[in-house]
Structure formats: C-alpha cells, structure tokens
Amino acid sequence: MDQDVNVAVRNPPDRLVVGVSGASGVIYGIRVLDALKELGVESHLVVTRAALLTLSQETDFSADDLTGRASVVHKLTDVGASIASGSFRSLGMIVAPCSVRTMSEIATGVTSTLLTRAADVVLKERRPLVLVVRETPFHLGHLRTMTALAEMGATIAPPLPAFYAKPASIEEMVDQSVGRALDLFGLDWTPVKRWAGLRGPTDG
C-alpha cells in the first residue's frame, strides 16, 4: 500500500458504491455488479423499491439475484450506513440506471434515502459520481437539472449505443455502455470494444 511519510494512504480502496433506481434499464445495474465482481472491486449496493418493481417487469431475475451480486448490500432506509459518511473511502459512486426523480433529488441536496444521501456524500467529497440517466426525450427541467449536477461535479452518462462497436445483441450494447461508464473510475472491463481508428478506404 502506497503511503506518504505522514502515513496517509494515497490510493483509495478498490470499492465502488452502486445505486440502482427505478428507471427502465435495471440490467445496467446488474451488469455493473457483474463487472465489478470480475474486476475484483468491492461493491456496496443500495436499491430503491421502484428498482425492484422494474426488475420484476423487465427481467427474470429475483431481488436475491440482484443483491447476491454485490459484496455488501445496504438498506434503502439505513441513513446510518457506512456509505452515508464522507469518511467511507471509495472510488466513487455509479447510479445505473438513474431515474429522473433520483437525479433531481441528488441535485437539490435534499436527500430522503440512503441512495441519494450516498450520492450527495460522493459529491461533497469530490469523488466521481456517474449517473446513467435513463429517460427520453428530456424537457427543459431535466436538462437544467443535469446542467446543475454537471456544475456540481457529477458526470451524466446516458447509456447511448456505440454503433462503431457493431453490437450483435442487446447484451453487447448494454455491456459497452456499462464498460464506458466504468472507464470514468479508471476501471478497464474486458467486454468494452474500443475505437482503433478508421480502417480501409473512406469517402472524401
């Protein structure tokens, strides 16, 4: 472990806070947890009630299938959990998917659940906060909220498909978006297909 002369640890521990909220696209949260496990990164999960409802509508996974993928699971109402404190050191936090309600609550700083409190903590500690916002189209209120969050230090990362990767399935599209989001924490996940430059003849 790298240390300064004053014994302060320079590198944060390999752990990431993962929030899963009630927007469509709960599979993004599932694959984030799968990726972190493959990468050997400790995951601290908090899930909203709406996310569990979405899970039952969009997938064949149970709540246990979701939570069983995490290293540590925190109750949504447990505002005294470790991830509610700035002294809990981590690489940051990702919310995947992130609903407009969750995004808006984080932007106001008036947090009512552990998920949004943990996100607020990450912002105040100047750690990366990545919000995989799943909504379309956006109205002006949504856009202003995203602007406010970007100004506060969050990264807004809608899961838009990368067609240059030539995905052959929905699964590949999901994994590409998840991997690119994890890039923002310095985590390199194998399924990501990276742009290698133009190949062959081009128009012009």
JSON list of C-alpha atoms in Angstrom, two decimals:
[
{"chain": "A", "resi": 1, "resn": "MET", "atom": "CA", "xyz": [0.00, 0.00, 0.00]},
{"chain": "A", "resi": 2, "resn": "ASP", "atom": "CA", "xyz": [1.47, 3.33, -1.09]},
{"chain": "A", "resi": 3, "resn": "GLN", "atom": "CA", "xyz": [1.96, 5.70, 1.83]},
{"chain": "A", "resi": 4, "resn": "ASP", "atom": "CA", "xyz": [3.25, 9.23, 2.33]},
{"chain": "A", "resi": 5, "resn": "VAL", "atom": "CA", "xyz": [5.72, 9.99, 5.09]},
{"chain": "A", "resi": 6, "resn": "ASN", "atom": "CA", "xyz": [2.81, 11.08, 7.28]},
{"chain": "A", "resi": 7, "resn": "VAL", "atom": "CA", "xyz": [1.30, 7.59, 6.83]},
{"chain": "A", "resi": 8, "resn": "ALA", "atom": "CA", "xyz": [-1.64, 8.96, 4.81]},
{"chain": "A", "resi": 9, "resn": "VAL", "atom": "CA", "xyz": [-2.86, 6.42, 2.25]},
{"chain": "A", "resi": 10, "resn": "ARG", "atom": "CA", "xyz": [-2.68, 7.92, -1.23]},
{"chain": "A", "resi": 11, "resn": "ASN", "atom": "CA", "xyz": [-4.77, 5.43, -3.17]},
{"chain": "A", "resi": 12, "resn": "PRO", "atom": "CA", "xyz": [-8.46, 4.85, -2.40]},
{"chain": "A", "resi": 13, "resn": "PRO", "atom": "CA", "xyz": [-9.57, 1.27, -1.74]},
{"chain": "A", "resi": 14, "resn": "ASP", "atom": "CA", "xyz": [-10.91, -0.73, -4.66]},
{"chain": "A", "resi": 15, "resn": "ARG", "atom": "CA", "xyz": [-14.58, -0.38, -3.83]},
{"chain": "A", "resi": 16, "resn": "LEU", "atom": "CA", "xyz": [-17.44, 1.37, -5.56]},
{"chain": "A", "resi": 17, "resn": "VAL", "atom": "CA", "xyz": [-20.88, 2.42, -4.36]},
{"chain": "A", "resi": 18, "resn": "VAL", "atom": "CA", "xyz": [-23.62, 1.25, -6.72]},
{"chain": "A", "resi": 19, "resn": "GLY", "atom": "CA", "xyz": [-27.13, 2.67, -6.74]},
{"chain": "A", "resi": 20, "resn": "VAL", "atom": "CA", "xyz": [-29.96, 1.12, -8.71]},
{"chain": "A", "resi": 21, "resn": "SER", "atom": "CA", "xyz": [-33.07, 3.27, -9.04]},
{"chain": "A", "resi": 22, "resn": "GLY", "atom": "CA", "xyz": [-36.45, 2.75, -10.68]},
{"chain": "A", "resi": 23, "resn": "ALA", "atom": "CA", "xyz": [-35.85, 3.84, -14.26]},
{"chain": "A", "resi": 24, "resn": "SER", "atom": "CA", "xyz": [-36.13, 1.37, -17.11]},
{"chain": "A", "resi": 25, "resn": "GLY", "atom": "CA", "xyz": [-32.86, -0.45, -17.73]},
{"chain": "A", "resi": 26, "resn": "VAL", "atom": "CA", "xyz": [-32.24, -2.28, -14.47]},
{"chain": "A", "resi": 27, "resn": "ILE", "atom": "CA", "xyz": [-30.00, -4.62, -16.48]},
{"chain": "A", "resi": 28, "resn": "TYR", "atom": "CA", "xyz": [-27.37, -1.85, -16.44]},
{"chain": "A", "resi": 29, "resn": "GLY", "atom": "CA", "xyz": [-27.15, -2.11, -12.67]},
{"chain": "A", "resi": 30, "resn": "ILE", "atom": "CA", "xyz": [-26.96, -5.89, -12.82]},
{"chain": "A", "resi": 31, "resn": "ARG", "atom": "CA", "xyz": [-24.10, -5.78, -15.31]},
{"chain": "A", "resi": 32, "resn": "VAL", "atom": "CA", "xyz": [-22.26, -3.13, -13.29]},
{"chain": "A", "resi": 33, "resn": "LEU", "atom": "CA", "xyz": [-22.25, -5.53, -10.35]},
{"chain": "A", "resi": 34, "resn": "ASP", "atom": "CA", "xyz": [-21.12, -8.41, -12.58]},
{"chain": "A", "resi": 35, "resn": "ALA", "atom": "CA", "xyz": [-18.30, -6.27, -13.97]},
{"chain": "A", "resi": 36, "resn": "LEU", "atom": "CA", "xyz": [-17.10, -5.16, -10.54]},
{"chain": "A", "resi": 37, "resn": "LYS", "atom": "CA", "xyz": [-17.01, -8.76, -9.37]},
{"chain": "A", "resi": 38, "resn": "GLU", "atom": "CA", "xyz": [-14.94, -9.75, -12.40]},
{"chain": "A", "resi": 39, "resn": "LEU", "atom": "CA", "xyz": [-12.59, -6.82, -11.78]},
{"chain": "A", "resi": 40, "resn": "GLY", "atom": "CA", "xyz": [-12.16, -7.67, -8.10]},
{"chain": "A", "resi": 41, "resn": "VAL", "atom": "CA", "xyz": [-13.73, -4.40, -6.96]},
{"chain": "A", "resi": 42, "resn": "GLU", "atom": "CA", "xyz": [-15.80, -4.44, -3.78]},
{"chain": "A", "resi": 43, "resn": "SER", "atom": "CA", "xyz": [-19.36, -3.25, -4.50]},
{"chain": "A", "resi": 44, "resn": "HIS", "atom": "CA", "xyz": [-21.64, -1.51, -1.99]},
{"chain": "A", "resi": 45, "resn": "LEU", "atom": "CA", "xyz": [-25.19, -1.73, -3.29]},
{"chain": "A", "resi": 46, "resn": "VAL", "atom": "CA", "xyz": [-28.32, 0.24, -2.45]},
{"chain": "A", "resi": 47, "resn": "VAL", "atom": "CA", "xyz": [-31.56, -0.36, -4.37]},
{"chain": "A", "resi": 48, "resn": "THR", "atom": "CA", "xyz": [-34.82, 1.58, -4.44]},
{"chain": "A", "resi": 49, "resn": "ARG", "atom": "CA", "xyz": [-38.24, -0.04, -4.15]},
{"chain": "A", "resi": 50, "resn": "ALA", "atom": "CA", "xyz": [-39.11, 1.17, -7.65]},
{"chain": "A", "resi": 51, "resn": "ALA", "atom": "CA", "xyz": [-35.98, -0.58, -8.96]},
{"chain": "A", "resi": 52, "resn": "LEU", "atom": "CA", "xyz": [-37.21, -3.89, -7.56]},
{"chain": "A", "resi": 53, "resn": "LEU", "atom": "CA", "xyz": [-40.54, -3.33, -9.32]},
{"chain": "A", "resi": 54, "resn": "THR", "atom": "CA", "xyz": [-38.71, -2.63, -12.58]},
{"chain": "A", "resi": 55, "resn": "LEU", "atom": "CA", "xyz": [-36.59, -5.73, -12.03]},
{"chain": "A", "resi": 56, "resn": "SER", "atom": "CA", "xyz": [-39.72, -7.88, -11.88]},
{"chain": "A", "resi": 57, "resn": "GLN", "atom": "CA", "xyz": [-41.15, -6.33, -15.05]},
{"chain": "A", "resi": 58, "resn": "GLU", "atom": "CA", "xyz": [-38.04, -6.24, -17.24]},
{"chain": "A", "resi": 59, "resn": "THR", "atom": "CA", "xyz": [-36.13, -9.39, -16.28]},
{"chain": "A", "resi": 60, "resn": "ASP", "atom": "CA", "xyz": [-36.47, -12.91, -14.94]},
{"chain": "A", "resi": 61, "resn": "PHE", "atom": "CA", "xyz": [-34.15, -12.05, -12.04]},
{"chain": "A", "resi": 62, "resn": "SER", "atom": "CA", "xyz": [-35.34, -12.00, -8.43]},
{"chain": "A", "resi": 63, "resn": "ALA", "atom": "CA", "xyz": [-34.36, -9.45, -5.81]},
{"chain": "A", "resi": 64, "resn": "ASP", "atom": "CA", "xyz": [-31.95, -12.04, -4.40]},
{"chain": "A", "resi": 65, "resn": "ASP", "atom": "CA", "xyz": [-30.38, -12.47, -7.85]},
{"chain": "A", "resi": 66, "resn": "LEU", "atom": "CA", "xyz": [-29.66, -8.76, -7.88]},
{"chain": "A", "resi": 67, "resn": "THR", "atom": "CA", "xyz": [-28.43, -8.30, -4.31]},
{"chain": "A", "resi": 68, "resn": "GLY", "atom": "CA", "xyz": [-26.46, -11.55, -4.42]},
{"chain": "A", "resi": 69, "resn": "ARG", "atom": "CA", "xyz": [-24.14, -9.98, -6.97]},
{"chain": "A", "resi": 70, "resn": "ALA", "atom": "CA", "xyz": [-22.97, -7.28, -4.54]},
{"chain": "A", "resi": 71, "resn": "SER", "atom": "CA", "xyz": [-20.19, -7.54, -1.97]},
{"chain": "A", "resi": 72, "resn": "VAL", "atom": "CA", "xyz": [-22.23, -5.53, 0.56]},
{"chain": "A", "resi": 73, "resn": "VAL", "atom": "CA", "xyz": [-25.93, -4.63, 0.45]},
{"chain": "A", "resi": 74, "resn": "HIS", "atom": "CA", "xyz": [-27.30, -1.61, 2.33]},
{"chain": "A", "resi": 75, "resn": "LYS", "atom": "CA", "xyz": [-30.94, -0.99, 3.17]},
{"chain": "A", "resi": 76, "resn": "LEU", "atom": "CA", "xyz": [-32.52, 1.99, 1.44]},
{"chain": "A", "resi": 77, "resn": "THR", "atom": "CA", "xyz": [-33.69, 3.42, 4.76]},
{"chain": "A", "resi": 78, "resn": "ASP", "atom": "CA", "xyz": [-30.40, 2.92, 6.61]},
{"chain": "A", "resi": 79, "resn": "VAL", "atom": "CA", "xyz": [-29.15, 6.50, 6.60]},
{"chain": "A", "resi": 80, "resn": "GLY", "atom": "CA", "xyz": [-26.63, 5.48, 9.26]},
{"chain": "A", "resi": 81, "resn": "ALA", "atom": "CA", "xyz": [-24.87, 3.06, 6.89]},
{"chain": "A", "resi": 82, "resn": "SER", "atom": "CA", "xyz": [-21.15, 3.38, 6.19]},
{"chain": "A", "resi": 83, "resn": "ILE", "atom": "CA", "xyz": [-21.71, 4.83, 2.70]},
{"chain": "A", "resi": 84, "resn": "ALA", "atom": "CA", "xyz": [-23.66, 7.73, 4.23]},
{"chain": "A", "resi": 85, "resn": "SER", "atom": "CA", "xyz": [-20.42, 9.18, 5.62]},
{"chain": "A", "resi": 86, "resn": "GLY", "atom": "CA", "xyz": [-17.66, 11.03, 3.85]},
{"chain": "A", "resi": 87, "resn": "SER", "atom": "CA", "xyz": [-15.16, 9.06, 5.93]},
{"chain": "A", "resi": 88, "resn": "PHE", "atom": "CA", "xyz": [-16.12, 5.95, 3.91]},
{"chain": "A", "resi": 89, "resn": "ARG", "atom": "CA", "xyz": [-13.45, 5.93, 1.23]},
{"chain": "A", "resi": 90, "resn": "SER", "atom": "CA", "xyz": [-14.24, 4.63, -2.23]},
{"chain": "A", "resi": 91, "resn": "LEU", "atom": "CA", "xyz": [-13.58, 5.14, -5.92]},
{"chain": "A", "resi": 92, "resn": "GLY", "atom": "CA", "xyz": [-16.90, 6.97, -6.11]},
{"chain": "A", "resi": 93, "resn": "MET", "atom": "CA", "xyz": [-20.46, 6.03, -6.98]},
{"chain": "A", "resi": 94, "resn": "ILE", "atom": "CA", "xyz": [-22.45, 5.00, -10.02]},
{"chain": "A", "resi": 95, "resn": "VAL", "atom": "CA", "xyz": [-26.26, 5.06, -10.25]},
{"chain": "A", "resi": 96, "resn": "ALA", "atom": "CA", "xyz": [-27.37, 2.68, -13.00]},
{"chain": "A", "resi": 97, "resn": "PRO", "atom": "CA", "xyz": [-30.00, 3.17, -14.09]},
{"chain": "A", "resi": 98, "resn": "CYS", "atom": "CA", "xyz": [-30.70, 6.62, -12.70]},
{"chain": "A", "resi": 99, "resn": "SER", "atom": "CA", "xyz": [-34.29, 7.83, -12.73]},
{"chain": "A", "resi": 100, "resn": "VAL", "atom": "CA", "xyz": [-35.22, 11.49, -13.17]},
{"chain": "A", "resi": 101, "resn": "ARG", "atom": "CA", "xyz": [-36.60, 11.52, -9.63]},
{"chain": "A", "resi": 102, "resn": "THR", "atom": "CA", "xyz": [-33.32, 10.23, -8.19]},
{"chain": "A", "resi": 103, "resn": "MET", "atom": "CA", "xyz": [-31.32, 12.64, -10.33]},
{"chain": "A", "resi": 104, "resn": "SER", "atom": "CA", "xyz": [-33.48, 15.56, -9.21]},
{"chain": "A", "resi": 105, "resn": "GLU", "atom": "CA", "xyz": [-33.20, 14.65, -5.53]},
{"chain": "A", "resi": 106, "resn": "ILE", "atom": "CA", "xyz": [-29.42, 14.47, -5.75]},
{"chain": "A", "resi": 107, "resn": "ALA", "atom": "CA", "xyz": [-29.34, 17.86, -7.46]},
{"chain": "A", "resi": 108, "resn": "THR", "atom": "CA", "xyz": [-31.27, 19.56, -4.66]},
{"chain": "A", "resi": 109, "resn": "GLY", "atom": "CA", "xyz": [-29.21, 18.07, -1.84]},
{"chain": "A", "resi": 110, "resn": "VAL", "atom": "CA", "xyz": [-32.48, 17.28, -0.01]},
{"chain": "A", "resi": 111, "resn": "THR", "atom": "CA", "xyz": [-31.89, 13.55, 0.26]},
{"chain": "A", "resi": 112, "resn": "SER", "atom": "CA", "xyz": [-34.57, 11.21, 1.59]},
{"chain": "A", "resi": 113, "resn": "THR", "atom": "CA", "xyz": [-32.95, 7.80, 1.09]},
{"chain": "A", "resi": 114, "resn": "LEU", "atom": "CA", "xyz": [-29.56, 6.20, 1.55]},
{"chain": "A", "resi": 115, "resn": "LEU", "atom": "CA", "xyz": [-29.07, 6.13, -2.21]},
{"chain": "A", "resi": 116, "resn": "THR", "atom": "CA", "xyz": [-29.36, 9.87, -2.65]},
{"chain": "A", "resi": 117, "resn": "ARG", "atom": "CA", "xyz": [-27.52, 10.57, 0.61]},
{"chain": "A", "resi": 118, "resn": "ALA", "atom": "CA", "xyz": [-24.60, 8.42, -0.57]},
{"chain": "A", "resi": 119, "resn": "ALA", "atom": "CA", "xyz": [-24.55, 10.31, -3.87]},
{"chain": "A", "resi": 120, "resn": "ASP", "atom": "CA", "xyz": [-24.56, 13.63, -2.03]},
{"chain": "A", "resi": 121, "resn": "VAL", "atom": "CA", "xyz": [-21.62, 12.44, 0.08]},
{"chain": "A", "resi": 122, "resn": "VAL", "atom": "CA", "xyz": [-19.65, 11.46, -3.02]},
{"chain": "A", "resi": 123, "resn": "LEU", "atom": "CA", "xyz": [-20.21, 14.94, -4.47]},
{"chain": "A", "resi": 124, "resn": "LYS", "atom": "CA", "xyz": [-19.18, 16.78, -1.33]},
{"chain": "A", "resi": 125, "resn": "GLU", "atom": "CA", "xyz": [-16.03, 14.66, -1.05]},
{"chain": "A", "resi": 126, "resn": "ARG", "atom": "CA", "xyz": [-15.18, 15.49, -4.69]},
{"chain": "A", "resi": 127, "resn": "ARG", "atom": "CA", "xyz": [-15.26, 11.88, -5.80]},
{"chain": "A", "resi": 128, "resn": "PRO", "atom": "CA", "xyz": [-16.61, 10.71, -9.16]},
{"chain": "A", "resi": 129, "resn": "LEU", "atom": "CA", "xyz": [-20.40, 10.40, -9.36]},
{"chain": "A", "resi": 130, "resn": "VAL", "atom": "CA", "xyz": [-21.68, 8.84, -12.58]},
{"chain": "A", "resi": 131, "resn": "LEU", "atom": "CA", "xyz": [-25.40, 8.96, -13.30]},
{"chain": "A", "resi": 132, "resn": "VAL", "atom": "CA", "xyz": [-26.63, 6.59, -16.01]},
{"chain": "A", "resi": 133, "resn": "VAL", "atom": "CA", "xyz": [-29.78, 8.60, -16.68]},
{"chain": "A", "resi": 134, "resn": "ARG", "atom": "CA", "xyz": [-32.48, 6.63, -18.46]},
{"chain": "A", "resi": 135, "resn": "GLU", "atom": "CA", "xyz": [-35.12, 8.95, -19.89]},
{"chain": "A", "resi": 136, "resn": "THR", "atom": "CA", "xyz": [-36.05, 10.35, -23.28]},
{"chain": "A", "resi": 137, "resn": "PRO", "atom": "CA", "xyz": [-36.92, 12.87, -24.51]},
{"chain": "A", "resi": 138, "resn": "PHE", "atom": "CA", "xyz": [-35.65, 15.39, -21.96]},
{"chain": "A", "resi": 139, "resn": "HIS", "atom": "CA", "xyz": [-37.65, 18.52, -21.24]},
{"chain": "A", "resi": 140, "resn": "LEU", "atom": "CA", "xyz": [-36.02, 21.78, -20.18]},
{"chain": "A", "resi": 141, "resn": "GLY", "atom": "CA", "xyz": [-36.35, 20.98, -16.47]},
{"chain": "A", "resi": 142, "resn": "HIS", "atom": "CA", "xyz": [-34.45, 17.72, -16.95]},
{"chain": "A", "resi": 143, "resn": "LEU", "atom": "CA", "xyz": [-31.72, 19.48, -18.91]},
{"chain": "A", "resi": 144, "resn": "ARG", "atom": "CA", "xyz": [-31.35, 22.22, -16.30]},
{"chain": "A", "resi": 145, "resn": "THR", "atom": "CA", "xyz": [-31.10, 19.61, -13.56]},
{"chain": "A", "resi": 146, "resn": "MET", "atom": "CA", "xyz": [-28.38, 17.77, -15.46]},
{"chain": "A", "resi": 147, "resn": "THR", "atom": "CA", "xyz": [-26.53, 21.05, -16.00]},
{"chain": "A", "resi": 148, "resn": "ALA", "atom": "CA", "xyz": [-26.68, 21.78, -12.27]},
{"chain": "A", "resi": 149, "resn": "LEU", "atom": "CA", "xyz": [-25.33, 18.32, -11.47]},
{"chain": "A", "resi": 150, "resn": "ALA", "atom": "CA", "xyz": [-22.52, 18.67, -14.02]},
{"chain": "A", "resi": 151, "resn": "GLU", "atom": "CA", "xyz": [-21.59, 22.00, -12.43]},
{"chain": "A", "resi": 152, "resn": "MET", "atom": "CA", "xyz": [-21.50, 20.25, -9.05]},
{"chain": "A", "resi": 153, "resn": "GLY", "atom": "CA", "xyz": [-19.08, 17.64, -10.38]},
{"chain": "A", "resi": 154, "resn": "ALA", "atom": "CA", "xyz": [-21.30, 14.75, -11.45]},
{"chain": "A", "resi": 155, "resn": "THR", "atom": "CA", "xyz": [-20.97, 13.03, -14.82]},
{"chain": "A", "resi": 156, "resn": "ILE", "atom": "CA", "xyz": [-24.18, 12.46, -16.76]},
{"chain": "A", "resi": 157, "resn": "ALA", "atom": "CA", "xyz": [-23.74, 9.28, -18.81]},
{"chain": "A", "resi": 158, "resn": "PRO", "atom": "CA", "xyz": [-26.92, 8.17, -20.62]},
{"chain": "A", "resi": 159, "resn": "PRO", "atom": "CA", "xyz": [-26.45, 4.63, -21.96]},
{"chain": "A", "resi": 160, "resn": "LEU", "atom": "CA", "xyz": [-26.33, 5.51, -25.64]},
{"chain": "A", "resi": 161, "resn": "PRO", "atom": "CA", "xyz": [-25.38, 2.72, -28.06]},
{"chain": "A", "resi": 162, "resn": "ALA", "atom": "CA", "xyz": [-21.93, 2.81, -29.70]},
{"chain": "A", "resi": 163, "resn": "PHE", "atom": "CA", "xyz": [-22.62, 1.54, -33.20]},
{"chain": "A", "resi": 164, "resn": "TYR", "atom": "CA", "xyz": [-18.92, 1.62, -34.18]},
{"chain": "A", "resi": 165, "resn": "ALA", "atom": "CA", "xyz": [-18.56, -1.40, -31.88]},
{"chain": "A", "resi": 166, "resn": "LYS", "atom": "CA", "xyz": [-21.01, -3.27, -34.17]},
{"chain": "A", "resi": 167, "resn": "PRO", "atom": "CA", "xyz": [-23.02, -4.86, -31.34]},
{"chain": "A", "resi": 168, "resn": "ALA", "atom": "CA", "xyz": [-24.60, -8.16, -32.30]},
{"chain": "A", "resi": 169, "resn": "SER", "atom": "CA", "xyz": [-27.06, -8.23, -29.40]},
{"chain": "A", "resi": 170, "resn": "ILE", "atom": "CA", "xyz": [-28.73, -6.12, -26.74]},
{"chain": "A", "resi": 171, "resn": "GLU", "atom": "CA", "xyz": [-26.37, -7.72, -24.24]},
{"chain": "A", "resi": 172, "resn": "GLU", "atom": "CA", "xyz": [-23.35, -6.38, -26.12]},
{"chain": "A", "resi": 173, "resn": "MET", "atom": "CA", "xyz": [-24.90, -2.91, -26.26]},
{"chain": "A", "resi": 174, "resn": "VAL", "atom": "CA", "xyz": [-25.53, -2.98, -22.51]},
{"chain": "A", "resi": 175, "resn": "ASP", "atom": "CA", "xyz": [-22.01, -4.16, -21.74]},
{"chain": "A", "resi": 176, "resn": "GLN", "atom": "CA", "xyz": [-20.46, -1.47, -23.93]},
{"chain": "A", "resi": 177, "resn": "SER", "atom": "CA", "xyz": [-22.38, 1.25, -22.06]},
{"chain": "A", "resi": 178, "resn": "VAL", "atom": "CA", "xyz": [-21.51, -0.27, -18.68]},
{"chain": "A", "resi": 179, "resn": "GLY", "atom": "CA", "xyz": [-17.84, -0.58, -19.57]},
{"chain": "A", "resi": 180, "resn": "ARG", "atom": "CA", "xyz": [-17.63, 3.00, -20.79]},
{"chain": "A", "resi": 181, "resn": "ALA", "atom": "CA", "xyz": [-19.24, 4.21, -17.56]},
{"chain": "A", "resi": 182, "resn": "LEU", "atom": "CA", "xyz": [-16.70, 2.22, -15.54]},
{"chain": "A", "resi": 183, "resn": "ASP", "atom": "CA", "xyz": [-13.91, 3.84, -17.58]},
{"chain": "A", "resi": 184, "resn": "LEU", "atom": "CA", "xyz": [-14.76, 7.01, -15.68]},
{"chain": "A", "resi": 185, "resn": "PHE", "atom": "CA", "xyz": [-13.48, 5.35, -12.50]},
{"chain": "A", "resi": 186, "resn": "GLY", "atom": "CA", "xyz": [-10.31, 4.10, -14.17]},
{"chain": "A", "resi": 187, "resn": "LEU", "atom": "CA", "xyz": [-11.70, 0.56, -14.41]},
{"chain": "A", "resi": 188, "resn": "ASP", "atom": "CA", "xyz": [-10.98, -1.36, -17.62]},
{"chain": "A", "resi": 189, "resn": "TRP", "atom": "CA", "xyz": [-13.60, -4.06, -18.28]},
{"chain": "A", "resi": 190, "resn": "THR", "atom": "CA", "xyz": [-12.78, -6.62, -20.99]},
{"chain": "A", "resi": 191, "resn": "PRO", "atom": "CA", "xyz": [-16.09, -6.57, -22.95]},
{"chain": "A", "resi": 192, "resn": "VAL", "atom": "CA", "xyz": [-15.58, -2.93, -23.99]},
{"chain": "A", "resi": 193, "resn": "LYS", "atom": "CA", "xyz": [-14.77, -2.60, -27.69]},
{"chain": "A", "resi": 194, "resn": "ARG", "atom": "CA", "xyz": [-12.50, 0.40, -28.17]},
{"chain": "A", "resi": 195, "resn": "TRP", "atom": "CA", "xyz": [-12.19, 2.61, -31.21]},
{"chain": "A", "resi": 196, "resn": "ALA", "atom": "CA", "xyz": [-8.98, 1.83, -33.06]},
{"chain": "A", "resi": 197, "resn": "GLY", "atom": "CA", "xyz": [-9.26, 4.45, -35.81]},
{"chain": "A", "resi": 198, "resn": "LEU", "atom": "CA", "xyz": [-10.69, 4.36, -39.33]},
{"chain": "A", "resi": 199, "resn": "ARG", "atom": "CA", "xyz": [-9.93, 1.27, -41.37]},
{"chain": "A", "resi": 200, "resn": "GLY", "atom": "CA", "xyz": [-9.97, 0.89, -45.13]},
{"chain": "A", "resi": 201, "resn": "PRO", "atom": "CA", "xyz": [-11.00, 3.47, -47.73]},
{"chain": "A", "resi": 202, "resn": "THR", "atom": "CA", "xyz": [-13.09, 6.46, -46.66]},
{"chain": "A", "resi": 203, "resn": "ASP", "atom": "CA", "xyz": [-15.28, 8.86, -48.57]},
{"chain": "A", "resi": 204, "resn": "GLY", "atom": "CA", "xyz": [-13.89, 12.29, -49.29]}
]
